[in-house]
Structure formats: C-alpha cells, structure tokens
C-alpha cells in the first residue's frame, strides 16, 4: 500500500528532475516547501517520507490532466482573446510551431507510417483492385388493354381473375421485385455470354462462380451464381412508370449483355405469368358458358312445353304474361351466352398474339471503370499514413512527459 511505500531519494530526485526540471537540493526544498537540511537528511538516509511522495504524485497527475489543454489547445479565455484581438493569434502560432517541433523531432515515426501505408496501397492495387463497369437501361412497362377488359368482365360476375391489381404477378408495379427475384436470376444464369477473360459462349453460372462446366451443375454453385448476380443488379423505380436497370460487371461488354438478358428473360417470365392468367380466365369463362348454356337449354325446353300445352295463349292475359316472363329470361340468358362466347374468343386470340410487354427507352450503355483510380487510392493511403504517424508521435510525446505517473502506479501496486 501507499502507507508502506518507501521511495529511494535517488529515484525521487530523478522523477523531480524529469517532471519539474528540479535538480539542486535547494530547488527540491523550495518545490516541497521544506528546508534544505530536511532534504539533506533524506539524501543521507536515501529515502523519502510517504506524505511527500503523495504530494509529488498529485502534482504530476494535475500536470497530466492539463497537458493537452496547455500544449495543444486553447482555453475559453484564449478563444475570447482571439475574437477580440489580433495579438491572440500568437498563442495559436506558438501551439502550431510546438506541434510542428514535436513532429519534426520524431519524424521517423511519420516516415515509417507513410512508407507502411504506401506498402498497403501497393498490396491493395496489386491484389484487391478489380475494375468494375456499370451498364444501365431504361424500360417502360406496357399495359395490355384486352387483358384488362377480360378482367373487368369477370369482375361483373363477382370473380377476381387477376389484372391490374398488385395481386397479379404480371402487374407492372411488381417488375422491380421480379427483376431482383431468384426465379428470374435462375433463368439468366443459364444464358451463355462471351468475355475476354473466360472465352466465347460460356454459361453465366460458370462466369459468376469461376468454375468449370462440370462443377457448376451442382445446386450449391447455382445458388452462389444467383446470389452474385442479384448483388450485381440494381433497380431504380422513380415516380414515373420508367424503370432503370443497372448491372455491375468486370467487363463493359458483359455488363451490357447482362442488361439485355435481364430484359429478354423478364419479357419471357411476364408472358408466362400472363398466359397463366389467360388460362385461368378461359377456364372461368368455359365454366360459365357451360352453366349458362345448361340453364338456357332448360328454360327453352320449359318454354317449349308451355307453348305446346297452351296453344290458345292469346285468349288468356295470364298466359300472355307468363309467356313474356319466359321470353325475358331467355333473352337475358342468350345475351350472357353470346357475351361469354365473345370474351372466350378474345382470350384465345390474346393467348396466341405477340404481346408487347416492355418498351426500351434507353438501351444498355456501359460506363468507364467506376472504382477508385490508382492515384486516388495512393492519396487515400497517404492521408491515412500521415494521420496515423502524427497520432503515434503525439501519443509517444505524451507518454514520455507523463511516464512518471505510470512509475508511481506500478510502484504502489507492488
């Protein structure tokens, strides 16, 4: 403990000399506010009383707290003087020169730090810098009017068969999500592409996984390829219906080809969704036709029987009214039957027509290398090297001026 601490006078004198520039016995006596005779007795016995050790220890701690404010910064009073007087620029200049002097005296740390970070820059450029090219295209989804009319017709009967609402996968609002879907990506990775690095007509799954054709057939390699492809795709949907598709790749031609492949497979996938909807609509219409036709035939047979049993229908007002009811029901059912047949024909035409789903406003166009240039990387590492070097110098200077605190702490624990 500190109460049992016995510090040798020679060590005590060295600490005072380091922190207070106090070497003579008279100066030490003045610092501790004792007589020179007392100091001389300590020197003869080569030990210092505990309370004076604590006193010096507290002084050094106070010096440590005020170190940065005294050596590297200005207080509130100094800032007030700066605003009020030009002479207050003097402490700023003095502090700047003081910091410069410290850095200049220990510039070996700065040089070593800069050289080290230049080595890191060389490693970065040699092994971790890969060129990246971005290709973008703008597309406009096209709404299919005939599909909408069928959907509206089906809605009249209280049945929802898809259409312009967001519940339909063919809805244009979902195009951005479809472009970033695994289903579309699984179609794209099967396409072949030509690159300078991998050669001609190589499946995209091989390019994205850097694997041979034999190895890329595994499900794991396909998952990796899909993940890499989705990470390279960016979709932006502004307030307008236009959708911007961007792809990042290691070659500009590959980036453009990937955008074209995305558009091509998107059209193919949307057509699959639309054809599936048309099949649903056809199934619904066919079922309704069967129901209406069955009811129509039944009512026609009932009306036929009614006319056969009542040949003098004109002589009875009640029979005339009943006949009019039969005819009215038959007219409605005939109209429904004809409408259903007409809509079924439209659906069949739509199934085989060449549907225009997407219009391309701006085709794929590749940019230059979007990664940092060699000069930018070198400058970035230079700045980091300077900052780290200056930080090391300031920390080393602080430790040198305050190391006695650590000596006291270490001695007290032991």
mmCIF file of C-alpha atoms in Angstrom:
data_model
loop_
_atom_site.group_PDB
_atom_site.id
_atom_site.type_symbol
_atom_site.label_atom_id
_atom_site.label_comp_id
_atom_site.label_asym_id
_atom_site.label_seq_id
_atom_site.Cartn_x
_atom_site.Cartn_y
_atom_site.Cartn_z
ATOM 1 C CA UNK A 1 0.000 0.000 0.000
ATOM 2 C CA UNK A 2 0.994 3.664 -0.223
ATOM 3 C CA UNK A 3 1.407 3.896 3.560
ATOM 4 C CA UNK A 4 4.169 1.352 3.415
ATOM 5 C CA UNK A 5 5.765 2.909 0.333
ATOM 6 C CA UNK A 6 9.492 3.766 0.775
ATOM 7 C CA UNK A 7 10.871 5.542 -2.269
ATOM 8 C CA UNK A 8 14.623 5.934 -2.570
ATOM 9 C CA UNK A 9 15.843 9.510 -2.673
ATOM 10 C CA UNK A 10 17.822 8.927 -5.873
ATOM 11 C CA UNK A 11 14.656 7.757 -7.666
ATOM 12 C CA UNK A 12 12.686 10.612 -6.147
ATOM 13 C CA UNK A 13 15.299 13.127 -7.335
ATOM 14 C CA UNK A 14 15.220 11.696 -10.873
ATOM 15 C CA UNK A 15 11.408 11.994 -11.028
ATOM 16 C CA UNK A 16 11.558 15.640 -9.926
ATOM 17 C CA UNK A 17 14.235 16.370 -12.489
ATOM 18 C CA UNK A 18 12.158 14.774 -15.297
ATOM 19 C CA UNK A 19 8.855 16.480 -14.492
ATOM 20 C CA UNK A 20 9.839 19.776 -12.819
ATOM 21 C CA UNK A 21 13.395 20.434 -14.054
ATOM 22 C CA UNK A 22 14.419 20.426 -10.379
ATOM 23 C CA UNK A 23 17.918 19.075 -9.745
ATOM 24 C CA UNK A 24 19.547 21.062 -6.904
ATOM 25 C CA UNK A 25 18.699 20.270 -3.287
ATOM 26 C CA UNK A 26 17.648 23.862 -2.668
ATOM 27 C CA UNK A 27 15.250 23.728 -5.617
ATOM 28 C CA UNK A 28 13.770 20.484 -4.341
ATOM 29 C CA UNK A 29 13.316 22.029 -0.892
ATOM 30 C CA UNK A 30 11.547 25.019 -2.456
ATOM 31 C CA UNK A 31 9.268 22.746 -4.520
ATOM 32 C CA UNK A 32 8.259 20.734 -1.433
ATOM 33 C CA UNK A 33 8.226 23.767 0.888
ATOM 34 C CA UNK A 34 10.759 22.291 3.355
ATOM 35 C CA UNK A 35 14.278 23.313 4.497
ATOM 36 C CA UNK A 36 17.459 22.285 2.742
ATOM 37 C CA UNK A 37 18.517 20.440 5.919
ATOM 38 C CA UNK A 38 15.477 18.164 5.625
ATOM 39 C CA UNK A 39 16.328 17.366 2.028
ATOM 40 C CA UNK A 40 19.926 16.665 3.022
ATOM 41 C CA UNK A 41 18.735 14.185 5.673
ATOM 42 C CA UNK A 42 16.641 12.392 3.050
ATOM 43 C CA UNK A 43 19.670 12.174 0.817
ATOM 44 C CA UNK A 44 21.833 10.702 3.608
ATOM 45 C CA UNK A 45 19.155 8.111 4.521
ATOM 46 C CA UNK A 46 18.315 7.595 0.786
ATOM 47 C CA UNK A 47 14.563 7.517 1.417
ATOM 48 C CA UNK A 48 11.629 9.941 1.226
ATOM 49 C CA UNK A 49 8.673 10.133 3.656
ATOM 50 C CA UNK A 50 5.324 8.890 2.346
ATOM 51 C CA UNK A 51 3.420 12.216 2.501
ATOM 52 C CA UNK A 52 5.928 13.947 0.195
ATOM 53 C CA UNK A 53 5.746 11.089 -2.258
ATOM 54 C CA UNK A 54 1.938 11.538 -2.364
ATOM 55 C CA UNK A 55 2.347 15.297 -2.786
ATOM 56 C CA UNK A 56 4.593 14.912 -5.826
ATOM 57 C CA UNK A 57 2.338 12.195 -7.193
ATOM 58 C CA UNK A 58 -0.689 14.516 -7.074
ATOM 59 C CA UNK A 59 1.249 17.317 -8.739
ATOM 60 C CA UNK A 60 2.222 15.025 -11.601
ATOM 61 C CA UNK A 61 -1.411 13.890 -12.017
ATOM 62 C CA UNK A 62 -2.542 17.507 -12.230
ATOM 63 C CA UNK A 63 0.145 18.092 -14.824
ATOM 64 C CA UNK A 64 -1.193 15.115 -16.780
ATOM 65 C CA UNK A 65 -4.775 16.474 -16.795
ATOM 66 C CA UNK A 66 -3.669 19.883 -18.082
ATOM 67 C CA UNK A 67 -1.184 18.543 -20.609
ATOM 68 C CA UNK A 68 -3.306 18.721 -23.766
ATOM 69 C CA UNK A 69 -5.002 21.987 -22.823
ATOM 70 C CA UNK A 70 -1.634 23.623 -22.116
ATOM 71 C CA UNK A 71 0.365 22.171 -25.010
ATOM 72 C CA UNK A 72 -2.063 21.543 -27.879
ATOM 73 C CA UNK A 73 -5.215 23.624 -27.395
ATOM 74 C CA UNK A 74 -6.611 26.936 -26.279
ATOM 75 C CA UNK A 75 -8.961 27.581 -23.361
ATOM 76 C CA UNK A 76 -12.160 29.634 -23.372
ATOM 77 C CA UNK A 77 -10.243 32.764 -22.333
ATOM 78 C CA UNK A 78 -7.856 32.317 -25.247
ATOM 79 C CA UNK A 79 -10.774 31.937 -27.658
ATOM 80 C CA UNK A 80 -12.272 35.173 -26.338
ATOM 81 C CA UNK A 81 -8.972 36.915 -26.906
ATOM 82 C CA UNK A 82 -8.828 35.563 -30.453
ATOM 83 C CA UNK A 83 -12.130 37.184 -31.257
ATOM 84 C CA UNK A 84 -11.206 40.450 -29.557
ATOM 85 C CA UNK A 85 -7.598 40.996 -30.546
ATOM 86 C CA UNK A 86 -5.147 40.206 -33.319
ATOM 87 C CA UNK A 87 -2.461 39.600 -30.725
ATOM 88 C CA UNK A 88 -4.337 36.466 -29.683
ATOM 89 C CA UNK A 89 -3.101 34.820 -32.900
ATOM 90 C CA UNK A 90 0.232 34.477 -31.189
ATOM 91 C CA UNK A 91 -0.762 31.524 -28.928
ATOM 92 C CA UNK A 92 -2.227 29.748 -31.972
ATOM 93 C CA UNK A 93 1.003 30.164 -33.900
ATOM 94 C CA UNK A 94 3.017 29.118 -30.868
ATOM 95 C CA UNK A 95 0.920 25.972 -30.472
ATOM 96 C CA UNK A 96 1.248 25.173 -34.146
ATOM 97 C CA UNK A 97 5.016 25.575 -34.011
ATOM 98 C CA UNK A 98 5.104 23.477 -30.859
ATOM 99 C CA UNK A 99 3.235 20.647 -32.574
ATOM 100 C CA UNK A 100 5.455 21.026 -35.649
ATOM 101 C CA UNK A 101 8.545 20.848 -33.446
ATOM 102 C CA UNK A 102 7.317 17.667 -31.776
ATOM 103 C CA UNK A 103 6.547 16.062 -35.143
ATOM 104 C CA UNK A 104 9.872 17.199 -36.613
ATOM 105 C CA UNK A 105 11.824 15.746 -33.680
ATOM 106 C CA UNK A 106 10.059 12.409 -34.036
ATOM 107 C CA UNK A 107 9.620 12.392 -37.822
ATOM 108 C CA UNK A 108 10.957 8.854 -38.069
ATOM 109 C CA UNK A 109 7.544 7.602 -36.905
ATOM 110 C CA UNK A 110 5.846 9.694 -39.577
ATOM 111 C CA UNK A 111 8.137 8.398 -42.316
ATOM 112 C CA UNK A 112 7.702 4.788 -41.187
ATOM 113 C CA UNK A 113 3.894 5.193 -41.080
ATOM 114 C CA UNK A 114 3.769 6.726 -44.574
ATOM 115 C CA UNK A 115 6.006 4.010 -46.037
ATOM 116 C CA UNK A 116 3.930 1.308 -44.340
ATOM 117 C CA UNK A 117 0.665 2.658 -45.741
ATOM 118 C CA UNK A 118 2.221 3.032 -49.191
ATOM 119 C CA UNK A 119 3.028 -0.681 -48.933
ATOM 120 C CA UNK A 120 -0.627 -1.313 -48.076
ATOM 121 C CA UNK A 121 -1.629 0.758 -51.118
ATOM 122 C CA UNK A 122 0.625 -1.342 -53.345
ATOM 123 C CA UNK A 123 -0.940 -4.546 -51.986
ATOM 124 C CA UNK A 124 -4.422 -3.104 -52.498
ATOM 125 C CA UNK A 125 -3.708 -2.139 -56.090
ATOM 126 C CA UNK A 126 -1.945 -5.422 -56.904
ATOM 127 C CA UNK A 127 -4.301 -7.942 -55.325
ATOM 128 C CA UNK A 128 -7.599 -6.306 -54.365
ATOM 129 C CA UNK A 129 -8.368 -3.713 -57.047
ATOM 130 C CA UNK A 130 -10.621 -5.129 -59.729
ATOM 131 C CA UNK A 131 -12.167 -2.996 -62.484
ATOM 132 C CA UNK A 132 -15.930 -2.556 -62.347
ATOM 133 C CA UNK A 133 -18.124 -1.359 -65.191
ATOM 134 C CA UNK A 134 -21.782 -0.357 -64.953
ATOM 135 C CA UNK A 135 -24.340 -0.663 -67.749
ATOM 136 C CA UNK A 136 -27.830 0.835 -67.483
ATOM 137 C CA UNK A 137 -31.073 0.747 -69.432
ATOM 138 C CA UNK A 138 -34.489 2.376 -69.019
ATOM 139 C CA UNK A 139 -37.642 0.396 -69.740
ATOM 140 C CA UNK A 140 -41.342 1.239 -69.789
ATOM 141 C CA UNK A 141 -43.945 -1.452 -68.931
ATOM 142 C CA UNK A 142 -46.875 -1.663 -71.382
ATOM 143 C CA UNK A 143 -50.408 -2.273 -70.090
ATOM 144 C CA UNK A 144 -52.437 -4.882 -72.008
ATOM 145 C CA UNK A 145 -55.890 -3.469 -72.694
ATOM 146 C CA UNK A 146 -57.548 -6.738 -73.741
ATOM 147 C CA UNK A 147 -56.432 -8.476 -70.574
ATOM 148 C CA UNK A 148 -57.932 -5.614 -68.610
ATOM 149 C CA UNK A 149 -61.259 -5.946 -70.412
ATOM 150 C CA UNK A 150 -61.458 -9.650 -69.621
ATOM 151 C CA UNK A 151 -60.649 -8.940 -66.005
ATOM 152 C CA UNK A 152 -63.352 -6.252 -65.895
ATOM 153 C CA UNK A 153 -65.823 -8.623 -67.478
ATOM 154 C CA UNK A 154 -65.086 -11.360 -64.937
ATOM 155 C CA UNK A 155 -65.469 -8.845 -62.138
ATOM 156 C CA UNK A 156 -69.075 -8.265 -63.222
ATOM 157 C CA UNK A 157 -69.771 -11.802 -62.065
ATOM 158 C CA UNK A 158 -68.087 -11.289 -58.698
ATOM 159 C CA UNK A 159 -64.949 -13.248 -59.602
ATOM 160 C CA UNK A 160 -61.396 -11.883 -59.485
ATOM 161 C CA UNK A 161 -59.101 -13.441 -62.076
ATOM 162 C CA UNK A 162 -56.167 -11.026 -61.829
ATOM 163 C CA UNK A 163 -55.399 -7.991 -63.854
ATOM 164 C CA UNK A 164 -54.220 -4.527 -62.987
ATOM 165 C CA UNK A 165 -54.265 -5.016 -59.203
ATOM 166 C CA UNK A 166 -50.978 -5.682 -57.385
ATOM 167 C CA UNK A 167 -52.096 -9.259 -56.631
ATOM 168 C CA UNK A 168 -51.130 -10.220 -60.172
ATOM 169 C CA UNK A 169 -47.503 -11.118 -60.838
ATOM 170 C CA UNK A 170 -47.886 -9.606 -64.303
ATOM 171 C CA UNK A 171 -48.605 -6.190 -62.794
ATOM 172 C CA UNK A 172 -46.039 -3.582 -63.834
ATOM 173 C CA UNK A 173 -45.702 -2.332 -60.238
ATOM 174 C CA UNK A 174 -44.026 -5.633 -59.372
ATOM 175 C CA UNK A 175 -41.449 -5.515 -62.186
ATOM 176 C CA UNK A 176 -38.633 -4.219 -59.895
ATOM 177 C CA UNK A 177 -39.243 -7.100 -57.477
ATOM 178 C CA UNK A 178 -39.413 -9.609 -60.304
ATOM 179 C CA UNK A 179 -36.098 -8.336 -61.707
ATOM 180 C CA UNK A 180 -34.484 -8.945 -58.287
ATOM 181 C CA UNK A 181 -36.158 -12.356 -57.853
ATOM 182 C CA UNK A 182 -34.356 -15.690 -57.716
ATOM 183 C CA UNK A 183 -36.709 -17.110 -60.333
ATOM 184 C CA UNK A 184 -35.623 -14.613 -62.976
ATOM 185 C CA UNK A 185 -31.961 -14.971 -61.911
ATOM 186 C CA UNK A 186 -32.165 -18.757 -62.314
ATOM 187 C CA UNK A 187 -33.241 -18.192 -65.932
ATOM 188 C CA UNK A 188 -30.491 -15.659 -66.657
ATOM 189 C CA UNK A 189 -27.605 -17.776 -65.311
ATOM 190 C CA UNK A 190 -28.420 -20.426 -67.900
ATOM 191 C CA UNK A 191 -27.723 -17.985 -70.751
ATOM 192 C CA UNK A 192 -24.307 -18.006 -72.417
ATOM 193 C CA UNK A 193 -22.044 -14.970 -72.687
ATOM 194 C CA UNK A 194 -18.739 -14.112 -74.352
ATOM 195 C CA UNK A 195 -15.968 -12.439 -72.352
ATOM 196 C CA UNK A 196 -12.274 -11.769 -72.833
ATOM 197 C CA UNK A 197 -11.471 -13.469 -69.544
ATOM 198 C CA UNK A 198 -13.483 -16.707 -69.916
ATOM 199 C CA UNK A 199 -13.905 -17.046 -73.677
ATOM 200 C CA UNK A 200 -16.843 -17.446 -76.037
ATOM 201 C CA UNK A 201 -20.349 -18.746 -75.219
ATOM 202 C CA UNK A 202 -19.764 -19.610 -71.562
ATOM 203 C CA UNK A 203 -22.806 -20.096 -69.292
ATOM 204 C CA UNK A 204 -23.223 -17.221 -66.875
ATOM 205 C CA UNK A 205 -23.272 -19.577 -63.884
ATOM 206 C CA UNK A 206 -19.704 -20.600 -64.788
ATOM 207 C CA UNK A 207 -18.587 -16.985 -65.133
ATOM 208 C CA UNK A 208 -20.123 -15.904 -61.832
ATOM 209 C CA UNK A 209 -18.635 -18.826 -59.878
ATOM 210 C CA UNK A 210 -15.352 -19.026 -61.834
ATOM 211 C CA UNK A 211 -15.947 -22.774 -62.131
ATOM 212 C CA UNK A 212 -15.725 -25.364 -64.872
ATOM 213 C CA UNK A 213 -18.874 -26.520 -66.639
ATOM 214 C CA UNK A 214 -18.699 -29.831 -64.797
ATOM 215 C CA UNK A 215 -18.613 -28.315 -61.327
ATOM 216 C CA UNK A 216 -21.165 -25.568 -61.976
ATOM 217 C CA UNK A 217 -24.003 -28.075 -62.362
ATOM 218 C CA UNK A 218 -24.273 -28.526 -58.591
ATOM 219 C CA UNK A 219 -27.112 -26.843 -56.706
ATOM 220 C CA UNK A 220 -24.623 -25.048 -54.448
ATOM 221 C CA UNK A 221 -22.862 -23.447 -57.413
ATOM 222 C CA UNK A 222 -26.218 -22.337 -58.817
ATOM 223 C CA UNK A 223 -27.142 -20.708 -55.513
ATOM 224 C CA UNK A 224 -23.800 -18.902 -55.435
ATOM 225 C CA UNK A 225 -24.250 -17.754 -59.045
ATOM 226 C CA UNK A 226 -27.770 -16.466 -58.329
ATOM 227 C CA UNK A 227 -26.558 -14.592 -55.253
ATOM 228 C CA UNK A 228 -23.658 -12.990 -57.151
ATOM 229 C CA UNK A 229 -25.966 -11.988 -59.994
ATOM 230 C CA UNK A 230 -28.563 -10.403 -57.701
ATOM 231 C CA UNK A 231 -25.794 -8.459 -55.921
ATOM 232 C CA UNK A 232 -24.688 -7.066 -59.296
ATOM 233 C CA UNK A 233 -28.204 -5.890 -60.263
ATOM 234 C CA UNK A 234 -29.661 -2.575 -59.135
ATOM 235 C CA UNK A 235 -33.207 -1.464 -59.948
ATOM 236 C CA UNK A 236 -34.470 2.110 -59.560
ATOM 237 C CA UNK A 237 -38.142 2.964 -59.863
ATOM 238 C CA UNK A 238 -38.858 6.704 -59.950
ATOM 239 C CA UNK A 239 -42.222 8.411 -59.599
ATOM 240 C CA UNK A 240 -42.749 7.884 -63.325
ATOM 241 C CA UNK A 241 -43.508 4.416 -64.772
ATOM 242 C CA UNK A 242 -39.925 4.222 -66.096
ATOM 243 C CA UNK A 243 -37.696 1.559 -64.528
ATOM 244 C CA UNK A 244 -33.881 1.846 -64.601
ATOM 245 C CA UNK A 245 -31.888 -1.401 -64.588
ATOM 246 C CA UNK A 246 -28.155 -1.241 -63.782
ATOM 247 C CA UNK A 247 -25.658 -4.099 -63.757
ATOM 248 C CA UNK A 248 -22.069 -4.041 -62.471
ATOM 249 C CA UNK A 249 -19.500 -6.378 -64.028
ATOM 250 C CA UNK A 250 -15.767 -6.775 -64.617
ATOM 251 C CA UNK A 251 -16.111 -6.115 -68.391
ATOM 252 C CA UNK A 252 -18.193 -3.416 -70.079
ATOM 253 C CA UNK A 253 -19.495 -5.743 -72.797
ATOM 254 C CA UNK A 254 -20.596 -8.324 -70.230
ATOM 255 C CA UNK A 255 -22.453 -5.655 -68.232
ATOM 256 C CA UNK A 256 -24.383 -4.584 -71.357
ATOM 257 C CA UNK A 257 -25.134 -8.185 -72.348
ATOM 258 C CA UNK A 258 -26.427 -8.888 -68.846
ATOM 259 C CA UNK A 259 -28.858 -5.976 -69.075
ATOM 260 C CA UNK A 260 -30.132 -7.293 -72.418
ATOM 261 C CA UNK A 261 -30.506 -10.765 -70.930
ATOM 262 C CA UNK A 262 -32.448 -9.367 -67.978
ATOM 263 C CA UNK A 263 -34.883 -7.571 -70.297
ATOM 264 C CA UNK A 264 -35.267 -10.639 -72.527
ATOM 265 C CA UNK A 265 -35.916 -13.037 -69.658
ATOM 266 C CA UNK A 266 -38.177 -10.518 -67.918
ATOM 267 C CA UNK A 267 -40.388 -10.405 -71.019
ATOM 268 C CA UNK A 268 -40.369 -14.210 -71.168
ATOM 269 C CA UNK A 269 -41.306 -14.525 -67.488
ATOM 270 C CA UNK A 270 -44.058 -11.877 -67.690
ATOM 271 C CA UNK A 271 -45.515 -13.698 -70.691
ATOM 272 C CA UNK A 272 -45.573 -16.887 -68.639
ATOM 273 C CA UNK A 273 -47.481 -15.058 -65.913
ATOM 274 C CA UNK A 274 -49.879 -13.518 -68.429
ATOM 275 C CA UNK A 275 -50.500 -16.823 -70.191
ATOM 276 C CA UNK A 276 -51.216 -18.378 -66.820
ATOM 277 C CA UNK A 277 -53.766 -15.638 -66.170
ATOM 278 C CA UNK A 278 -55.327 -16.179 -69.589
ATOM 279 C CA UNK A 279 -55.687 -19.888 -68.846
ATOM 280 C CA UNK A 280 -57.460 -19.007 -65.615
ATOM 281 C CA UNK A 281 -59.768 -16.644 -67.474
ATOM 282 C CA UNK A 282 -60.513 -19.212 -70.159
ATOM 283 C CA UNK A 283 -61.277 -21.799 -67.510
ATOM 284 C CA UNK A 284 -63.609 -19.373 -65.752
ATOM 285 C CA UNK A 285 -65.374 -18.388 -68.995
ATOM 286 C CA UNK A 286 -65.768 -22.009 -70.128
ATOM 287 C CA UNK A 287 -67.312 -22.941 -66.802
ATOM 288 C CA UNK A 288 -69.686 -20.006 -67.009
ATOM 289 C CA UNK A 289 -70.609 -20.916 -70.598
ATOM 290 C CA UNK A 290 -71.483 -24.448 -69.502
ATOM 291 C CA UNK A 291 -73.633 -23.133 -66.640
ATOM 292 C CA UNK A 292 -75.409 -20.540 -68.791
ATOM 293 C CA UNK A 293 -75.888 -22.998 -71.679
ATOM 294 C CA UNK A 294 -77.358 -25.620 -69.367
ATOM 295 C CA UNK A 295 -79.764 -23.102 -67.827
ATOM 296 C CA UNK A 296 -80.643 -21.717 -71.261
ATOM 297 C CA UNK A 297 -81.460 -25.163 -72.664
ATOM 298 C CA UNK A 298 -83.545 -25.999 -69.623
ATOM 299 C CA UNK A 299 -85.542 -22.763 -69.888
ATOM 300 C CA UNK A 300 -86.003 -23.233 -73.641
ATOM 301 C CA UNK A 301 -87.405 -26.735 -73.043
ATOM 302 C CA UNK A 302 -89.744 -25.397 -70.342
ATOM 303 C CA UNK A 303 -90.934 -22.627 -72.681
ATOM 304 C CA UNK A 304 -91.463 -25.158 -75.461
ATOM 305 C CA UNK A 305 -93.558 -27.360 -73.162
ATOM 306 C CA UNK A 306 -95.502 -24.302 -72.002
ATOM 307 C CA UNK A 307 -96.364 -23.328 -75.621
ATOM 308 C CA UNK A 308 -97.352 -26.885 -76.502
ATOM 309 C CA UNK A 309 -99.695 -27.071 -73.501
ATOM 310 C CA UNK A 310 -101.178 -23.613 -74.101
ATOM 311 C CA UNK A 311 -101.920 -23.188 -77.813
ATOM 312 C CA UNK A 312 -104.641 -20.528 -77.278
ATOM 313 C CA UNK A 313 -102.290 -18.274 -75.331
ATOM 314 C CA UNK A 314 -103.651 -15.081 -76.882
ATOM 315 C CA UNK A 315 -107.056 -15.600 -75.303
ATOM 316 C CA UNK A 316 -105.692 -15.536 -71.748
ATOM 317 C CA UNK A 317 -103.929 -12.462 -70.245
ATOM 318 C CA UNK A 318 -102.360 -14.631 -67.524
ATOM 319 C CA UNK A 319 -100.838 -16.963 -70.109
ATOM 320 C CA UNK A 320 -99.538 -13.998 -72.101
ATOM 321 C CA UNK A 321 -97.834 -12.594 -69.003
ATOM 322 C CA UNK A 322 -96.235 -15.957 -68.227
ATOM 323 C CA UNK A 323 -95.015 -16.238 -71.834
ATOM 324 C CA UNK A 324 -93.452 -12.771 -71.645
ATOM 325 C CA UNK A 325 -91.597 -13.793 -68.490
ATOM 326 C CA UNK A 326 -90.218 -16.867 -70.234
ATOM 327 C CA UNK A 327 -89.095 -14.765 -73.198
ATOM 328 C CA UNK A 328 -87.457 -12.118 -70.955
ATOM 329 C CA UNK A 329 -85.424 -14.715 -69.054
ATOM 330 C CA UNK A 330 -84.393 -16.381 -72.321
ATOM 331 C CA UNK A 331 -83.289 -13.037 -73.828
ATOM 332 C CA UNK A 332 -81.054 -12.266 -70.822
ATOM 333 C CA UNK A 333 -79.515 -15.723 -70.851
ATOM 334 C CA UNK A 334 -78.900 -15.515 -74.621
ATOM 335 C CA UNK A 335 -77.161 -12.155 -74.182
ATOM 336 C CA UNK A 336 -74.947 -13.558 -71.424
ATOM 337 C CA UNK A 337 -74.170 -16.613 -73.522
ATOM 338 C CA UNK A 338 -73.168 -14.507 -76.550
ATOM 339 C CA UNK A 339 -71.009 -12.209 -74.371
ATOM 340 C CA UNK A 340 -69.226 -15.185 -72.827
ATOM 341 C CA UNK A 341 -68.532 -16.651 -76.248
ATOM 342 C CA UNK A 342 -67.159 -13.305 -77.430
ATOM 343 C CA UNK A 343 -64.839 -12.976 -74.406
ATOM 344 C CA UNK A 344 -63.645 -16.544 -74.823
ATOM 345 C CA UNK A 345 -62.677 -15.752 -78.393
ATOM 346 C CA UNK A 346 -60.749 -12.674 -77.218
ATOM 347 C CA UNK A 347 -58.876 -14.710 -74.661
ATOM 348 C CA UNK A 348 -57.908 -17.278 -77.275
ATOM 349 C CA UNK A 349 -56.675 -14.522 -79.594
ATOM 350 C CA UNK A 350 -54.657 -12.940 -76.794
ATOM 351 C CA UNK A 351 -53.127 -16.311 -75.976
ATOM 352 C CA UNK A 352 -51.517 -16.576 -79.388
ATOM 353 C CA UNK A 353 -50.831 -12.943 -80.243
ATOM 354 C CA UNK A 354 -47.359 -11.388 -79.854
ATOM 355 C CA UNK A 355 -47.895 -9.355 -76.672
ATOM 356 C CA UNK A 356 -45.907 -6.146 -76.325
ATOM 357 C CA UNK A 357 -44.965 -6.094 -72.644
ATOM 358 C CA UNK A 358 -41.946 -3.759 -72.376
ATOM 359 C CA UNK A 359 -40.685 -0.812 -74.377
ATOM 360 C CA UNK A 360 -36.982 0.054 -74.115
ATOM 361 C CA UNK A 361 -36.433 3.797 -73.854
ATOM 362 C CA UNK A 362 -32.626 3.763 -73.433
ATOM 363 C CA UNK A 363 -30.711 0.656 -74.394
ATOM 364 C CA UNK A 364 -27.783 -0.736 -72.368
ATOM 365 C CA UNK A 365 -24.815 1.623 -72.277
ATOM 366 C CA UNK A 366 -21.625 0.882 -70.318
ATOM 367 C CA UNK A 367 -19.687 3.404 -68.270
ATOM 368 C CA UNK A 368 -15.974 3.500 -67.590
ATOM 369 C CA UNK A 369 -14.286 1.882 -64.619
ATOM 370 C CA UNK A 370 -16.235 3.110 -61.562
ATOM 371 C CA UNK A 371 -13.626 2.030 -58.990
ATOM 372 C CA UNK A 372 -11.081 4.423 -57.489
ATOM 373 C CA UNK A 373 -8.094 5.216 -59.693
ATOM 374 C CA UNK A 374 -4.525 4.315 -58.707
ATOM 375 C CA UNK A 375 -3.833 7.958 -57.844
ATOM 376 C CA UNK A 376 -6.937 8.203 -55.625
ATOM 377 C CA UNK A 377 -6.041 5.008 -53.755
ATOM 378 C CA UNK A 378 -2.453 6.172 -53.255
ATOM 379 C CA UNK A 379 -3.603 9.580 -51.983
ATOM 380 C CA UNK A 380 -6.076 7.953 -49.586
ATOM 381 C CA UNK A 381 -3.387 5.728 -48.081
ATOM 382 C CA UNK A 382 -1.008 8.716 -47.897
ATOM 383 C CA UNK A 383 -3.543 10.665 -45.823
ATOM 384 C CA UNK A 384 -4.075 7.670 -43.546
ATOM 385 C CA UNK A 385 -0.324 7.251 -43.144
ATOM 386 C CA UNK A 386 0.142 10.906 -42.171
ATOM 387 C CA UNK A 387 -2.739 10.839 -39.682
ATOM 388 C CA UNK A 388 -1.598 7.617 -38.034
ATOM 389 C CA UNK A 389 2.003 8.847 -37.916
ATOM 390 C CA UNK A 390 1.032 12.145 -36.253
ATOM 391 C CA UNK A 391 -1.157 10.300 -33.760
ATOM 392 C CA UNK A 392 1.734 7.985 -32.814
ATOM 393 C CA UNK A 393 4.102 10.944 -32.346
ATOM 394 C CA UNK A 394 1.663 12.812 -30.079
ATOM 395 C CA UNK A 395 0.978 9.677 -28.034
ATOM 396 C CA UNK A 396 4.709 8.981 -27.676
ATOM 397 C CA UNK A 397 5.364 12.573 -26.577
ATOM 398 C CA UNK A 398 2.522 12.435 -24.074
ATOM 399 C CA UNK A 399 3.801 9.168 -22.620
ATOM 400 C CA UNK A 400 7.354 10.487 -22.351
ATOM 401 C CA UNK A 401 6.195 13.529 -20.389
ATOM 402 C CA UNK A 402 3.857 11.546 -18.140
ATOM 403 C CA UNK A 403 5.637 8.220 -17.700
ATOM 404 C CA UNK A 404 6.387 9.037 -14.061
ATOM 405 C CA UNK A 405 2.666 8.602 -13.361
ATOM 406 C CA UNK A 406 2.940 5.009 -14.519
ATOM 407 C CA UNK A 407 6.101 4.534 -12.395
ATOM 408 C CA UNK A 408 4.206 5.699 -9.293
ATOM 409 C CA UNK A 409 1.188 3.488 -10.110
ATOM 410 C CA UNK A 410 3.351 0.449 -10.712
ATOM 411 C CA UNK A 411 5.336 1.052 -7.509
ATOM 412 C CA UNK A 412 2.159 1.488 -5.449
ATOM 413 C CA UNK A 413 0.718 -1.826 -6.658
ATOM 414 C CA UNK A 414 3.901 -3.655 -5.740
#
